[in-house]
Structures are given as structure tokens and as C-alpha cells.
Coordinates of C-alpha atoms in Angstrom, one line a residue:
Chain A
X1187 CA 135.1 2.4 24.9
X1188 CA 132.6 5.6 25.2
X1189 CA 134.2 7.9 23.5
X1190 CA 131.5 10.1 21.9
X1191 CA 132.2 10.2 18.4
X1192 CA 130.4 8.9 15.0
X1193 CA 132.7 7.0 13.0
X1194 CA 131.6 8.7 10.0
X1195 CA 133.8 10.9 9.6
X1196 CA 137.7 8.8 11.0
X1197 CA 136.2 5.8 8.1
X1198 CA 136.4 9.2 5.5
X1199 CA 140.0 9.2 6.9
X1200 CA 140.8 5.6 7.1
X1201 CA 140.0 5.8 3.0
X1202 CA 142.1 8.3 1.1
X1203 CA 144.4 7.0 3.5
X1204 CA 144.1 3.7 1.8
X1205 CA 144.6 5.0 -1.0
X1206 CA 147.3 7.1 -0.5
X1207 CA 149.4 4.2 0.9
X1208 CA 148.1 1.7 -1.7
X1209 CA 150.0 4.7 -4.3
X1210 CA 152.6 5.7 -2.4
X1211 CA 153.4 2.0 -2.4
X1212 CA 153.9 1.8 -6.0
X1213 CA 154.8 4.9 -6.8
X1214 CA 157.6 3.0 -4.7
X1215 CA 158.2 -0.1 -6.3
X1216 CA 157.3 1.5 -10.4
X1217 CA 159.1 4.6 -10.5
X1218 CA 161.9 3.7 -8.1
X1219 CA 162.5 -0.3 -8.3
X1220 CA 162.2 -0.6 -12.2
X1221 CA 158.6 -2.4 -11.8
X1222 CA 156.4 -5.6 -11.3
X1223 CA 156.7 -8.6 -12.8
X1224 CA 155.9 -12.0 -11.5
X1225 CA 158.7 -13.3 -13.7
X1226 CA 161.9 -12.2 -14.5
X1227 CA 165.8 -12.5 -15.1
X1228 CA 165.9 -9.2 -12.4
X1229 CA 164.7 -11.1 -9.4
X1230 CA 163.8 -7.3 -7.9
X1231 CA 160.5 -7.4 -10.2
X1232 CA 160.2 -10.6 -8.2
X1233 CA 160.0 -8.6 -5.0
X1234 CA 158.5 -5.6 -6.2
X1235 CA 155.1 -7.5 -5.4
X1236 CA 155.6 -8.5 -2.0
X1237 CA 155.3 -4.4 -0.7
X1238 CA 152.2 -3.8 -3.2
X1239 CA 150.4 -7.1 -2.1
X1240 CA 151.2 -6.9 1.2
X1241 CA 150.4 -2.9 1.8
X1242 CA 146.8 -3.6 -1.0
X1243 CA 145.5 -6.3 -0.2
X1244 CA 146.8 -7.8 3.1
X1245 CA 146.2 -4.2 5.9
X1246 CA 144.2 -2.1 2.7
X1247 CA 141.9 -4.6 2.2
X1248 CA 141.6 -6.2 5.8
X1249 CA 141.2 -2.6 7.5
X1250 CA 138.1 -1.8 4.7
X1251 CA 136.9 -5.0 5.9
X1252 CA 137.5 -4.6 9.7
X1253 CA 135.3 -1.1 9.4
X1254 CA 132.9 -2.2 6.5
X1255 CA 130.3 -1.9 9.2
X1256 CA 130.8 1.2 10.0
X1257 CA 131.7 2.9 6.8
X1258 CA 128.6 1.2 4.5
X1259 CA 124.8 2.2 4.3
X1260 CA 123.8 -1.6 3.8
X1261 CA 122.2 -4.1 5.5
X1262 CA 123.6 -5.9 8.5
X1263 CA 123.6 -9.5 6.1
X1264 CA 125.1 -7.6 3.0
X1265 CA 127.5 -5.6 5.0
X1266 CA 128.5 -9.1 6.5
X1267 CA 128.8 -10.1 3.3
X1268 CA 131.3 -7.5 2.4
X1269 CA 133.4 -8.2 5.8
X1270 CA 133.8 -10.9 5.6
X1271 CA 134.5 -11.6 1.2
X1272 CA 137.2 -8.3 1.8
X1273 CA 139.4 -9.9 5.1
X1274 CA 139.1 -13.2 2.5
X1275 CA 140.2 -11.2 -0.6
X1276 CA 143.1 -9.4 1.4
X1277 CA 144.4 -13.6 3.7
X1278 CA 144.2 -14.5 0.0
X1279 CA 146.4 -11.4 -1.4
X1280 CA 148.6 -11.3 1.6
X1281 CA 149.1 -15.2 0.7
X1282 CA 150.1 -14.8 -2.3
X1283 CA 152.1 -10.9 -1.5
X1284 CA 154.7 -13.8 0.7
X1285 CA 154.4 -16.5 -1.8
X1286 CA 156.7 -13.6 -4.0
X1287 CA 159.0 -13.1 -1.2
X1288 CA 160.0 -16.9 -0.8
X1289 CA 159.5 -16.7 -4.7
X1290 CA 162.3 -14.2 -4.8
X1291 CA 164.5 -15.0 -1.6
X1292 CA 165.0 -18.8 -3.6
X1293 CA 165.4 -17.6 -7.4
X1294 CA 168.2 -15.1 -6.1
X1295 CA 169.6 -17.6 -3.6
X1296 CA 168.7 -15.9 -0.4
X1297 CA 168.4 -17.5 3.1
X1298 CA 164.2 -17.2 4.3
X1299 CA 163.6 -16.9 7.7
X1300 CA 166.2 -15.5 9.9
X1301 CA 164.3 -12.2 10.7
X1302 CA 161.9 -11.0 13.1
X1303 CA 159.8 -9.5 10.1
X1304 CA 159.1 -13.1 8.3
X1305 CA 158.6 -14.7 11.7
X1306 CA 155.8 -11.9 12.3
X1307 CA 154.7 -12.5 9.0
X1308 CA 153.9 -16.0 9.0
X1309 CA 152.5 -15.2 12.8
X1310 CA 150.0 -12.6 10.9
X1311 CA 148.9 -15.0 8.8
X1312 CA 147.8 -18.0 10.4
X1313 CA 146.6 -16.0 12.8
X1314 CA 144.0 -14.1 10.1
X1315 CA 143.2 -17.6 8.8
X1316 CA 141.7 -18.7 12.1
X1317 CA 140.0 -15.4 12.7
X1318 CA 138.8 -15.5 8.6
X1319 CA 137.4 -19.5 9.2
X1320 CA 136.2 -19.4 13.0
X1321 CA 134.5 -15.9 11.9
X1322 CA 132.9 -17.7 8.7
X1323 CA 132.4 -20.5 11.2
X1324 CA 130.5 -19.1 13.9
X1325 CA 129.2 -16.1 12.5
X1326 CA 128.9 -17.0 8.2
X1327 CA 128.3 -20.6 8.1
X1328 CA 126.8 -22.7 9.2
X1329 CA 126.8 -21.0 11.8
X1330 CA 127.0 -20.6 16.0
X1331 CA 124.2 -21.0 18.8
X1332 CA 123.3 -17.3 20.2
X1333 CA 125.2 -18.3 22.9
X1334 CA 128.3 -18.7 21.6
X1335 CA 127.9 -15.6 19.0
X1336 CA 127.4 -12.9 21.8
X1337 CA 130.5 -14.3 23.7
X1338 CA 132.4 -15.2 20.9
X1339 CA 131.8 -11.1 19.3
X1340 CA 133.9 -9.2 21.7
X1341 CA 136.8 -11.2 21.3
X1342 CA 136.7 -12.0 18.1
X1343 CA 136.4 -8.2 17.1
X1344 CA 139.7 -7.5 19.3
X1345 CA 141.7 -10.6 18.0
X1346 CA 141.3 -9.5 14.8
X1347 CA 142.1 -5.3 15.5
X1348 CA 145.2 -7.4 17.0
X1349 CA 146.3 -9.0 13.7
X1350 CA 145.3 -5.8 11.8
X1351 CA 147.8 -4.2 14.8
X1352 CA 150.0 -7.0 14.0
X1353 CA 150.0 -6.6 10.5
X1354 CA 150.6 -2.3 10.5
X1355 CA 153.6 -3.1 12.6
X1356 CA 155.6 -6.4 11.1
X1357 CA 154.6 -4.2 7.4
X1358 CA 156.3 -1.5 9.2
X1359 CA 158.9 -3.6 10.2
X1360 CA 159.6 -4.2 5.9
X1361 CA 159.7 -1.4 5.3
X1362 CA 162.3 -0.2 7.9
X1363 CA 164.4 -4.2 6.7
X1364 CA 164.5 -3.8 2.9
X1365 CA 165.5 0.1 3.3
X1366 CA 168.3 -0.6 5.0
X1367 CA 169.4 -3.4 2.7
X1368 CA 169.3 -0.6 0.0
X1369 CA 171.7 1.6 1.9
X1370 CA 174.2 -0.6 3.3
X1371 CA 174.2 -0.7 -0.5
X1372 CA 175.4 3.0 -1.0
X1373 CA 171.0 4.8 -1.5
X1374 CA 171.7 8.0 0.1
X1375 CA 170.1 8.2 3.4
X1376 CA 167.9 11.5 3.3
X1377 CA 167.1 10.9 -0.5
X1378 CA 164.2 10.4 -2.1
X1379 CA 164.1 7.2 -2.3
X1380 CA 164.3 6.8 1.5
X1381 CA 162.1 9.9 2.3
X1382 CA 159.2 8.7 0.2
X1383 CA 159.6 4.6 2.3
X1384 CA 159.7 6.2 5.4
X1385 CA 156.4 7.9 4.9
X1386 CA 155.2 5.1 2.5
X1387 CA 156.1 3.8 6.2
X1388 CA 154.2 6.7 8.7
X1389 CA 150.9 6.5 6.0
X1390 CA 150.1 2.8 6.7
X1391 CA 150.4 3.3 10.2
X1392 CA 148.0 6.0 10.1
X1393 CA 146.1 3.7 7.8
X1394 CA 146.2 1.5 11.1
X1395 CA 145.5 4.1 13.6
X1396 CA 141.9 5.8 11.8
X1397 CA 141.3 2.2 11.0
X1398 CA 141.0 1.1 15.0
X1399 CA 140.0 4.5 15.9
X1400 CA 136.9 3.3 13.4
X1401 CA 136.0 1.0 15.0
X1402 CA 135.7 2.1 18.9
X1403 CA 133.8 4.8 17.8
X1404 CA 130.1 5.3 17.4
X1405 CA 127.9 3.2 14.9
X1406 CA 124.7 5.3 13.1
X1407 CA 122.1 3.8 16.2
X1408 CA 119.9 2.6 13.4
X1409 CA 123.4 0.3 13.0
X1410 CA 123.7 -0.7 16.7
X1411 CA 120.8 -2.2 16.7
X1412 CA 120.9 -3.8 13.8
X1413 CA 124.1 -5.6 14.9
X1414 CA 122.4 -5.8 18.5
X1415 CA 120.0 -8.0 17.2
X1416 CA 122.0 -9.9 14.9
X1417 CA 124.6 -11.2 16.8
Chain V
X708 CA 135.3 -4.0 25.6
X709 CA 133.4 -6.5 28.1
X710 CA 135.6 -9.3 27.8
X711 CA 134.1 -10.8 31.3
X712 CA 138.0 -11.5 32.3
X713 CA 138.8 -10.1 35.2
X714 CA 142.5 -7.8 35.4
X715 CA 144.5 -9.6 38.3
X716 CA 145.9 -12.9 36.1
X717 CA 146.6 -11.1 32.8
X718 CA 148.5 -8.2 35.6
X719 CA 150.2 -11.8 37.0
X720 CA 151.7 -12.8 33.4
X721 CA 152.3 -9.5 32.4
X722 CA 154.8 -8.9 35.2
X723 CA 156.3 -12.5 34.2
X724 CA 157.7 -11.0 30.9
X725 CA 158.1 -7.8 32.0
X726 CA 160.9 -9.1 33.9
X727 CA 161.9 -11.4 31.3
X728 CA 161.9 -8.7 28.9
X729 CA 165.0 -7.0 30.9
X730 CA 167.0 -10.1 32.2
X731 CA 166.9 -10.9 28.1
X732 CA 167.9 -7.5 27.5
X733 CA 170.8 -7.6 29.4
X734 CA 171.4 -10.4 28.9
X735 CA 172.7 -10.2 24.8
X736 CA 173.9 -6.5 25.8
X737 CA 175.4 -8.0 28.5
X738 CA 176.9 -11.2 27.2
X739 CA 176.9 -10.5 23.9
X740 CA 178.1 -7.0 23.3
X741 CA 180.4 -6.8 25.4
X742 CA 178.6 -5.0 28.1
X743 CA 177.1 -1.3 28.9
X744 CA 179.2 2.2 29.4
X745 CA 179.0 6.0 29.6
X746 CA 182.4 6.6 28.9
X747 CA 184.0 4.1 26.7
X748 CA 186.8 3.6 23.5
X749 CA 184.4 1.2 22.0
X750 CA 181.4 3.2 21.2
X751 CA 179.3 0.3 20.8
X752 CA 179.2 0.1 24.5
X753 CA 177.7 3.9 24.9
X754 CA 175.1 2.0 22.3
X755 CA 174.1 -0.5 24.4
X756 CA 172.5 1.9 27.0
X757 CA 170.1 2.3 24.5
X758 CA 167.4 -0.7 24.5
X759 CA 167.9 -2.1 27.7
X760 CA 167.1 1.6 29.0
X761 CA 164.0 1.6 26.1
X762 CA 163.0 -2.1 26.8
X763 CA 163.3 -1.4 31.3
X764 CA 163.0 2.2 31.3
X765 CA 160.0 2.8 29.1
X766 CA 158.4 -0.4 27.9
X767 CA 158.4 -2.1 31.1
X768 CA 158.3 1.6 33.4
X769 CA 155.2 2.2 31.2
X770 CA 153.7 -0.2 31.1
X771 CA 153.9 -1.3 35.0
X772 CA 152.2 2.7 35.0
X773 CA 149.3 1.8 33.2
X774 CA 148.8 -1.5 34.9
X775 CA 149.2 0.2 38.3
X776 CA 145.6 0.8 38.8
X777 CA 144.2 -2.9 38.1
X778 CA 147.9 -4.9 39.6
X779 CA 147.4 -2.8 42.9
X780 CA 146.3 -3.0 46.3
X781 CA 146.4 -0.1 47.1
X782 CA 143.9 3.4 48.1
X783 CA 142.5 5.2 44.3
X784 CA 145.3 8.0 45.1
X785 CA 148.3 5.9 46.3
X786 CA 147.3 4.4 42.6
X787 CA 147.2 7.5 40.8
X788 CA 150.8 9.2 42.9
X789 CA 152.3 6.0 41.4
X790 CA 151.2 6.0 38.1
X791 CA 151.7 9.4 37.9
X792 CA 155.8 8.3 39.2
X793 CA 156.3 4.8 37.0
X794 CA 155.5 6.9 33.8
X795 CA 157.7 9.6 34.9
X796 CA 160.4 7.6 35.5
X797 CA 159.8 5.6 32.2
X798 CA 159.3 9.3 30.3
X799 CA 163.2 10.7 31.8
X800 CA 164.7 7.0 31.1
X801 CA 163.6 7.0 27.7
X802 CA 165.0 10.5 27.1
X803 CA 167.8 8.8 28.9
X804 CA 167.4 5.8 26.0
X805 CA 167.3 7.5 22.9
X806 CA 170.6 10.2 24.3
X807 CA 172.6 6.8 24.3
X808 CA 171.5 6.6 20.8
X809 CA 172.6 10.1 19.8
X810 CA 175.4 9.9 21.9
X811 CA 177.0 6.9 20.4
X812 CA 176.0 7.8 16.4
X813 CA 177.6 11.4 17.2
X814 CA 181.2 9.5 18.1
X815 CA 181.0 6.9 16.1
X816 CA 180.5 9.2 13.2
X817 CA 177.4 7.9 12.3
X818 CA 174.4 9.5 10.8
X819 CA 171.5 11.4 12.6
X820 CA 167.5 10.5 12.5
X821 CA 167.5 9.5 8.8
X822 CA 165.5 5.9 9.7
X823 CA 162.4 4.9 10.7
X824 CA 162.9 4.0 13.5
X825 CA 164.8 7.1 14.8
X826 CA 162.0 9.1 13.6
X827 CA 159.0 7.0 14.9
X828 CA 161.4 7.2 18.3
X829 CA 161.3 11.2 18.5
X830 CA 157.0 10.7 18.0
X831 CA 156.8 8.7 20.8
X832 CA 158.2 10.5 23.5
X833 CA 157.6 13.3 22.7
X834 CA 153.5 11.9 22.3
X835 CA 154.7 10.3 25.3
X836 CA 156.1 13.9 27.1
X837 CA 152.8 15.6 25.9
X838 CA 150.7 12.4 27.6
X839 CA 152.3 13.3 30.4
X840 CA 152.6 16.9 31.3
X841 CA 148.3 16.8 30.1
X842 CA 147.6 14.0 32.9
X843 CA 149.6 15.9 35.4
X844 CA 147.7 19.1 35.1
X845 CA 144.1 17.2 34.4
X846 CA 144.2 15.2 36.6
X847 CA 146.6 15.6 39.6
X848 CA 147.9 19.8 39.8
X849 CA 146.1 21.7 39.4
X850 CA 142.9 19.3 38.0
X851 CA 140.8 20.1 35.7
X852 CA 136.7 20.2 36.6
X853 CA 135.0 17.0 36.8
X854 CA 133.6 17.9 32.7
X855 CA 137.2 18.4 31.7
X856 CA 138.6 14.7 34.0
X857 CA 135.0 13.2 32.3
X858 CA 135.7 13.7 28.9
X859 CA 139.0 13.6 28.9
X860 CA 139.6 10.3 30.8
X861 CA 138.6 7.6 27.9
X862 CA 140.9 9.6 25.4
X863 CA 143.5 9.7 27.5
X864 CA 143.7 6.2 28.1
X865 CA 143.4 5.8 24.6
X866 CA 145.4 8.1 23.8
X867 CA 148.6 6.4 26.3
X868 CA 147.6 3.1 25.0
X869 CA 148.4 3.9 21.6
X870 CA 151.4 5.5 22.5
X871 CA 152.0 2.9 24.2
X872 CA 151.8 0.5 21.1
X873 CA 153.5 2.9 19.1
X874 CA 156.8 2.4 21.1
X875 CA 156.4 -1.1 21.5
X876 CA 156.7 -0.8 17.7
X877 CA 159.3 1.3 17.3
X878 CA 161.1 -1.4 19.6
X879 CA 160.4 -3.6 17.7
X880 CA 162.2 -1.8 14.8
X881 CA 164.8 -0.6 17.2
X882 CA 165.7 -4.5 18.1
X883 CA 165.5 -5.1 13.1
X884 CA 167.7 -2.6 12.5
X885 CA 170.5 -4.0 14.9
X886 CA 170.6 -7.5 13.9
X887 CA 170.8 -6.4 10.2
X888 CA 172.9 -4.3 10.5
X889 CA 175.1 -7.1 12.8
X890 CA 174.0 -9.4 10.1
X891 CA 175.3 -7.6 7.4
X892 CA 178.4 -7.5 8.9
X893 CA 178.5 -11.0 9.6
X894 CA 177.0 -12.4 11.9
X895 CA 175.1 -15.6 11.7
X896 CA 171.5 -15.5 10.4
X897 CA 170.4 -18.1 12.8
X898 CA 172.6 -18.3 15.7
X899 CA 172.6 -18.1 18.9
X900 CA 173.0 -14.5 19.4
X901 CA 170.3 -13.6 15.9
X902 CA 168.2 -16.0 17.9
X903 CA 168.0 -13.9 21.7
X904 CA 167.2 -10.6 19.1
X905 CA 164.3 -12.1 17.8
X906 CA 163.0 -13.8 21.1
X907 CA 164.0 -10.4 22.6
X908 CA 161.5 -8.6 20.8
X909 CA 158.8 -11.0 20.4
X910 CA 158.7 -11.7 24.8
X911 CA 158.5 -7.0 24.0
X912 CA 155.8 -8.0 22.1
X913 CA 154.0 -9.6 24.3
X914 CA 154.8 -8.3 27.0
X915 CA 152.7 -4.8 25.4
X916 CA 150.0 -7.5 24.7
X917 CA 149.4 -8.9 27.1
X918 CA 149.5 -4.8 29.0
X919 CA 146.5 -3.8 26.9
X920 CA 144.8 -6.5 27.6
X921 CA 145.2 -5.5 31.5
X922 CA 143.9 -2.7 30.7
X923 CA 140.8 -3.8 29.1
X924 CA 140.4 -5.9 31.3
X925 CA 137.8 -5.3 34.3
X926 CA 139.3 -4.4 37.6
X927 CA 138.2 -5.4 40.9
X928 CA 134.2 -4.7 41.5
X929 CA 135.5 -2.2 44.7
X930 CA 138.3 -0.5 43.0
X931 CA 135.9 0.1 39.5
X932 CA 133.6 1.7 41.6
X933 CA 135.9 3.9 43.5
X934 CA 137.4 5.0 39.7
X935 CA 134.4 6.0 38.9
X936 CA 134.2 8.0 41.8
X937 CA 137.4 9.3 42.1
X938 CA 136.9 10.4 37.8

């Protein structure tokens, strides 16, 4: 985009926002919603795993994977492994996170897959999986021809940013949906918990904004040359 | 981004999706929700203006404004007027659309400004207004110096896309919020209306995706040269 801005300070802000989003979602599910459990009589504790794994797993790991080329002072091949590994972790944690939503619904007799949040969530995880497999095959093993890599790289970056933004948007829908249910059941609309959930959503959106800005910003000159050679 | 894709076919898809989104939201509020009214005993008819003006006004007009440089075979100065005018229309219709939400709440005794949708909506319209005024002053009248224009242009484009994506995301939150209220009041979660609202939201998201793709795609060569000269 020719913004003429170095990526480094933007990546620092991204790391901080990712840590803050993770802490806020943990404070919510632990201090306000009773904590996390894989098996429990109180099925809400099963649900609580869902927002934690989506924010900390899918979004924070996915965001850090996106900016790994801009934020780590390592050799290109090592950064590629970090990129692949973090996205793999994000995908696995995201799948487990989605599974816990189904587990909570099924054990509580709640309908599945009727809401826009659930539809987009399934879309995100399927696209994330396709993107990861395509990246693995073309850029890692066995690897495409130089022509295929050169053609694929801008589309890989653009599609990756699209799926990431869609993931952040879908998480935001989830925060709103859950809070709307809680407020319908009597939770104070202007109370501490409502404010906490809304601010957690806003910090998650800001994390997404700074990840995209970091991805668009200029890499250090040496790293950029390295990237170009290693396509 | 160097995608090497011409903008023209993407702008055609954008126009079609904009028309479809507008029709779908009209079918929803007219055929399922009783129609539109500025004053009515049935306050829901006042609310119905809100989604229509946000989708048709803020988002479709705003999207068309963004791609006007890529989609219109006109001289640069005319396209700039169209860009400014469509964004101005989007801003005014968006403000009226937000006003109708407050009018509906106030006449129905519903609380204002507690939800994430409302917070982000206020944020979007404020940022949209700031962006429009900045664009007017720097690129139209009185106009910045060539250096200020050259520095501002990529940021103007990036910030504009950011506000547009945030507007689409906030509209999506609105669809989910309204449908969740209706379903809490007994609307069939898998019924025709629920599917219609979810598909309207998905078409609105796809409209946003194709607007961003059109903005990133290559302008016709003559138009691109024209743009560069006329910064």
C-alpha cells in the first residue's frame, strides 16, 4: 500500500492487545461466569471454553502467525516454520473451541447452527483449514514451482487477511449474541459484566486492526529482500 | 497488492450484490415486518427504516462511492464529484438511519446505547464524518498542497476501507441482534424469516468483500495514469 510506516511498533501494539484480549476473556469466563470445565453438571462451564479458545486460540495465535514475518528477528526458514506452526495451533484450538459450543448445546438441549454467528463460524474454520492446507502444500511440502509460488503469494496473503478479519467479525457476533442472551435473562444492560464483554469485543477488534496494519506495513529492509528471494 | 486482476468484472459483481442486498432488506421489512413509517402507533414500523437506510444508504451508497474510480468511464474530476457525492449521501442517510433507531427506542421505552452494535454504530458514523470532511478539505476544497495530497492518499484509501469494513461488520451485528430478539419472542429459529435475515447479512458481507476486492484490483491503465497525475 506504500504507507511508508515501519511494522515494528505496530507489531508491539498487536502483541499487547492480544495479551489484553486474552486476559479480558479469561476474567469474564472465570470471574463472572464460574470458570471452565470440559465435563460439568453446570453446562455453562463447558460453554466458557468456547470464547476462550476462539480468542486465545484462533484469533490471537492466528494474528501472531500473520505478523510473524514482520515481528521476529529470525531467518526466513525459521519464520516460515513459526508461521505454519502458529496457524496450525490456531486451527486446532479453533476446531476444539467450536466443538465445545456444540458440546454445550447438545448437553443442554439447545438448537445448533441456526444463528448467523454459527454459520459464519463454520465458514471461517473451513476456509482457515483450506488456507492452511494450500499454504502447506505450495510453500512448505512438497512445494509448488517458483511460478506457482510467485502467483500464489499475494492471494495467500489477501485470502489469509480476509479469513482473519472474518474470524474477528464472527467472534464479535459471538460476544453480542451471548451478552444479548444474558441480558434477556436479566443481566444489567449497563452493569460491570456487560461493559466488560463489550470492551473485550472492542479490544479484539483493535487487535485485528493492528494485525492488518502490521501486515501492510513495511518489513525491515533485510527481511523484505529475504522474503523476495525465498518465495 | 499486485493481484493482477482487472477491477471491471469485480465492480459488476459488487453492483449486483448491492441491488440484491437492498431488495432482500426491503422484502424483510415490508413483507415480514409490516413496512416502513416515520410516525406510527406500531413503533416497529419506525424501527424498520433503520436497517433499510443503513444497508441501502450507508453501505450500498458508501460501497459504490469507494469503487466509483474503478467502475465509471468518466473523467477524473467527474469521478471525484461522484465519489464525494455518494459518500455524502451515504453519510446523511446513515445519520437518518441511526436517528430512526433512537426514535424507535425513545417512543417504545427501550434503553439506548448499551449494546456493542450501538457503540460501534456511533463509532462508524463519527469516523465516516471525519473521513468525509478530511477528504473534502484535502482533495476538493480548498485542497491541500501536492505534498499533503500525496501523503494523504494511501491513508485516505486505507482508513476509508477500514471504516467501510467496520460499517459492514456493525450491520451484521445489527441483523444478528434483531433476529435474536425476535427469536427470543418466539420466531422460528429455522423458519423463512430467520433464513431471510441471515442470507441478507451474508449478501451484505459479500457486497463488502467485492467492494474491497474492486478497490484493490487494477484500474484500467488510462484511468490509473489519470489518477496519478491528478493527486
